[in-house]
Amino acid sequence: CVKERTFIAVKPDGVQRRLVGQIIHRFERRGFKLIGLKLLQVSKDLLSEHYCQLTKKPFYPDLVNYMTSGPVVAMVWEGPDIVKTSRMMVGHTNPAEAHAGTIRADFSFHVSRNVVHASDSTEGAQREIQLWFDGQDLLNWDCIDQSVTSE
Ligand code: DAT
Ligand code: MG
């Protein structure tokens, strides 16, 4: 099966609300593989690179304040079709429109405090992984259950 990687982050509201474990649990129980993980205080520079397509939006200043208000847990996860699947697991940008069972629907109700980030395309994932992580901090390891969870 095709190995794909994506960038997932627990935003400051998720960390403050002690949701890190529950969010990691959803990716683990799906069978995805953790490749990189760190807790960091995000700089405005990193954030403007990360959200480079949004810097002109009216909500951008509030987004910067929110995303730099406390620590973020940044992760790289790997698995077949993980970019699309993780977007489904995370749910609609606006939690009010997200389906029940998605992270955003289960843990939040407002678009400006939606708990988690997931890359929206394979190109975006590659860009974000390079932006947030040094290659040496990503670990290639053998998951012993891989022959059971996929062909
Ligand atoms: P997503 O995080 O689902 O990829 P996005 O890339 O369009 O959504 O926007 C990035 C973040 O910006 C989003 O998670 C929350 C914030 N945001 C988006 N639209 C917003 C809006 N209309 N008002 C306030 N914040 C918004
Ligand atoms: Mg996005």
CSV table of C-alpha atoms and ligand atoms in Angstrom, one decimal:
chain,number,residue,atom,x,y,z
A,1,CYS,CA,0.0,0.0,0.0
A,2,VAL,CA,1.1,3.6,-0.6
A,3,LYS,CA,2.8,5.2,2.3
A,4,GLU,CA,1.7,8.8,2.7
A,5,ARG,CA,2.6,11.3,5.4
A,6,THR,CA,0.7,14.2,6.9
A,7,PHE,CA,1.1,17.0,9.3
A,8,ILE,CA,-1.2,17.1,12.3
A,9,ALA,CA,-1.1,19.7,15.1
A,10,VAL,CA,-3.1,20.0,18.4
A,11,LYS,CA,-3.7,23.7,18.6
A,12,PRO,CA,-3.3,25.8,21.8
A,13,ASP,CA,-6.9,25.3,22.9
A,14,GLY,CA,-6.5,21.5,22.5
A,15,VAL,CA,-3.4,21.5,24.6
A,16,GLN,CA,-4.9,23.8,27.3
A,17,ARG,CA,-8.0,21.5,27.5
A,18,ARG,CA,-5.8,18.4,27.9
A,19,LEU,CA,-7.1,16.8,24.7
A,20,VAL,CA,-3.6,15.8,23.3
A,21,GLY,CA,-4.0,12.2,24.5
A,22,GLN,CA,-7.5,11.8,23.1
A,23,ILE,CA,-6.4,13.2,19.7
A,24,ILE,CA,-3.3,11.0,19.5
A,25,HIS,CA,-5.5,8.0,20.5
A,26,ARG,CA,-7.7,8.5,17.4
A,27,PHE,CA,-4.8,8.3,15.1
A,28,GLU,CA,-3.3,5.3,16.9
A,29,ARG,CA,-6.5,3.3,17.0
A,30,ARG,CA,-7.0,3.9,13.3
A,31,GLY,CA,-3.7,2.1,12.8
A,32,PHE,CA,-1.6,5.1,11.6
A,33,LYS,CA,2.1,5.3,12.5
A,34,LEU,CA,3.6,8.2,14.5
A,35,ILE,CA,6.7,9.5,12.7
A,36,GLY,CA,7.5,12.7,14.6
A,37,LEU,CA,6.2,14.5,17.7
A,38,LYS,CA,7.1,17.7,19.5
A,39,LEU,CA,5.6,20.4,21.9
A,40,LEU,CA,6.5,23.9,20.9
A,41,GLN,CA,5.7,27.6,21.2
A,42,VAL,CA,5.0,28.7,17.7
A,43,SER,CA,6.5,31.9,16.4
A,44,LYS,CA,4.6,34.5,14.3
A,45,ASP,CA,7.1,33.8,11.4
A,46,LEU,CA,6.5,30.1,11.4
A,47,LEU,CA,2.7,30.7,11.5
A,48,SER,CA,2.7,33.2,8.6
A,49,GLU,CA,4.6,30.5,6.6
A,50,HIS,CA,2.2,27.8,7.7
A,51,TYR,CA,-0.9,29.9,6.9
A,52,CYS,CA,0.7,31.8,3.9
A,53,GLN,CA,-2.6,31.5,1.9
A,54,LEU,CA,-4.6,33.2,4.7
A,55,THR,CA,-2.5,36.2,5.7
A,56,LYS,CA,-5.0,38.6,3.9
A,57,LYS,CA,-8.1,37.2,5.5
A,58,PRO,CA,-9.9,39.4,8.0
A,59,PHE,CA,-9.6,36.7,10.7
A,60,TYR,CA,-5.8,36.3,10.3
A,61,PRO,CA,-4.8,38.6,13.2
A,62,ASP,CA,-7.0,36.7,15.6
A,63,LEU,CA,-5.7,33.4,14.2
A,64,VAL,CA,-2.1,34.5,14.9
A,65,ASN,CA,-3.0,35.5,18.5
A,66,TYR,CA,-4.8,32.2,19.1
A,67,MET,CA,-2.1,30.0,17.5
A,68,THR,CA,0.7,31.7,19.5
A,69,SER,CA,-1.2,31.9,22.8
A,70,GLY,CA,0.3,28.7,24.1
A,71,PRO,CA,2.1,25.5,23.2
A,72,VAL,CA,1.1,23.4,20.1
A,73,VAL,CA,1.8,19.7,19.7
A,74,ALA,CA,3.1,19.1,16.2
A,75,MET,CA,3.1,15.6,14.7
A,76,VAL,CA,3.8,13.7,11.5
A,77,TRP,CA,1.7,10.6,10.9
A,78,GLU,CA,2.0,8.0,8.2
A,79,GLY,CA,-0.5,5.6,6.6
A,80,PRO,CA,-2.3,4.7,3.4
A,81,ASP,CA,-4.3,7.7,2.1
A,82,ILE,CA,-3.7,9.5,5.4
A,83,VAL,CA,-4.1,13.0,4.0
A,84,LYS,CA,-7.7,12.4,3.0
A,85,THR,CA,-8.5,10.1,5.9
A,86,SER,CA,-7.1,12.5,8.5
A,87,ARG,CA,-9.2,15.4,7.1
A,88,MET,CA,-12.3,13.2,7.4
A,89,MET,CA,-11.3,12.3,11.0
A,90,VAL,CA,-10.7,16.0,11.9
A,91,GLY,CA,-13.9,17.2,10.2
A,92,HIS,CA,-15.2,20.5,8.7
A,93,THR,CA,-13.2,23.7,9.4
A,94,ASN,CA,-16.3,25.0,11.2
A,95,PRO,CA,-17.1,22.6,14.1
A,96,ALA,CA,-20.8,23.6,13.8
A,97,GLU,CA,-20.8,21.9,10.4
A,98,ALA,CA,-18.6,19.0,11.3
A,99,HIS,CA,-20.1,15.5,11.4
A,100,ALA,CA,-20.5,13.8,14.8
A,101,GLY,CA,-17.6,11.5,15.4
A,102,THR,CA,-15.1,13.9,14.0
A,103,ILE,CA,-12.6,15.5,16.3
A,104,ARG,CA,-13.8,19.0,15.7
A,105,ALA,CA,-17.5,18.0,16.2
A,106,ASP,CA,-16.7,16.0,19.3
A,107,PHE,CA,-14.6,18.6,21.0
A,108,SER,CA,-15.4,22.1,19.8
A,109,PHE,CA,-18.2,24.4,18.5
A,110,HIS,CA,-16.5,27.5,17.1
A,111,VAL,CA,-14.4,27.9,13.9
A,112,SER,CA,-11.8,30.1,15.7
A,113,ARG,CA,-11.2,27.4,18.3
A,114,ASN,CA,-11.3,24.2,16.4
A,115,VAL,CA,-8.7,22.2,18.4
A,116,VAL,CA,-6.7,20.5,15.6
A,117,HIS,CA,-4.9,21.1,12.3
A,118,ALA,CA,-4.5,18.6,9.4
A,119,SER,CA,-2.9,19.2,6.0
A,120,ASP,CA,-5.4,19.4,3.2
A,121,SER,CA,-3.4,17.9,0.3
A,122,THR,CA,-0.3,15.8,-0.3
A,123,GLU,CA,1.6,18.8,-1.5
A,124,GLY,CA,0.5,20.8,1.5
A,125,ALA,CA,1.5,18.0,3.8
A,126,GLN,CA,5.0,17.9,2.3
A,127,ARG,CA,5.4,21.6,2.6
A,128,GLU,CA,4.1,21.7,6.2
A,129,ILE,CA,6.3,18.7,7.3
A,130,GLN,CA,9.4,20.4,6.0
A,131,LEU,CA,8.4,23.7,7.6
A,132,TRP,CA,7.7,22.3,11.1
A,133,PHE,CA,10.3,19.4,11.3
A,134,ASP,CA,14.0,18.8,10.7
A,135,GLY,CA,14.3,15.6,8.6
A,136,GLN,CA,16.5,14.1,11.3
A,137,ASP,CA,13.6,14.3,13.8
A,138,LEU,CA,11.4,12.1,11.7
A,139,LEU,CA,11.8,8.4,12.5
A,140,ASN,CA,11.4,5.6,10.0
A,141,TRP,CA,10.5,2.6,12.1
A,142,ASP,CA,8.9,-0.8,11.5
A,143,CYS,CA,5.4,-1.2,12.9
A,144,ILE,CA,5.1,-4.8,14.0
A,145,ASP,CA,1.3,-4.9,13.3
A,146,GLN,CA,1.7,-3.7,9.7
A,147,SER,CA,1.2,-7.1,8.1
A,148,VAL,CA,-2.0,-7.5,10.0
A,149,THR,CA,-3.6,-4.0,9.4
A,150,SER,CA,-2.9,-3.8,5.6
A,151,GLU,CA,-2.2,-6.1,2.7
B,1,DAT,P1,-8.7,24.0,8.0
B,1,DAT,O1,-8.0,24.3,9.3
B,1,DAT,O2,-9.9,23.2,8.1
B,1,DAT,O3,-7.7,23.5,6.9
B,1,DAT,P2,-8.4,26.7,6.7
B,1,DAT,O4,-7.1,26.2,6.2
B,1,DAT,O5,-9.4,27.2,5.7
B,1,DAT,O6,-9.2,25.5,7.5
B,1,DAT,O7,-8.2,27.8,7.9
B,1,DAT,C1,-7.2,27.6,8.8
B,1,DAT,C2,-7.7,28.0,10.2
B,1,DAT,O8,-8.1,29.4,10.2
B,1,DAT,C3,-9.0,27.2,10.6
B,1,DAT,O9,-8.7,26.0,11.2
B,1,DAT,C4,-9.6,28.2,11.6
B,1,DAT,C5,-9.2,29.5,11.0
B,1,DAT,N1,-10.4,30.0,10.2
B,1,DAT,C6,-10.7,29.6,9.0
B,1,DAT,N2,-11.8,30.3,8.6
B,1,DAT,C7,-12.2,31.1,9.6
B,1,DAT,C8,-13.2,32.0,9.8
B,1,DAT,N3,-14.2,32.3,8.9
B,1,DAT,N4,-13.3,32.7,11.0
B,1,DAT,C9,-12.3,32.5,11.9
B,1,DAT,N5,-11.3,31.6,11.8
B,1,DAT,C10,-11.2,30.9,10.6
B,2,MG,MG,-6.0,24.4,6.0
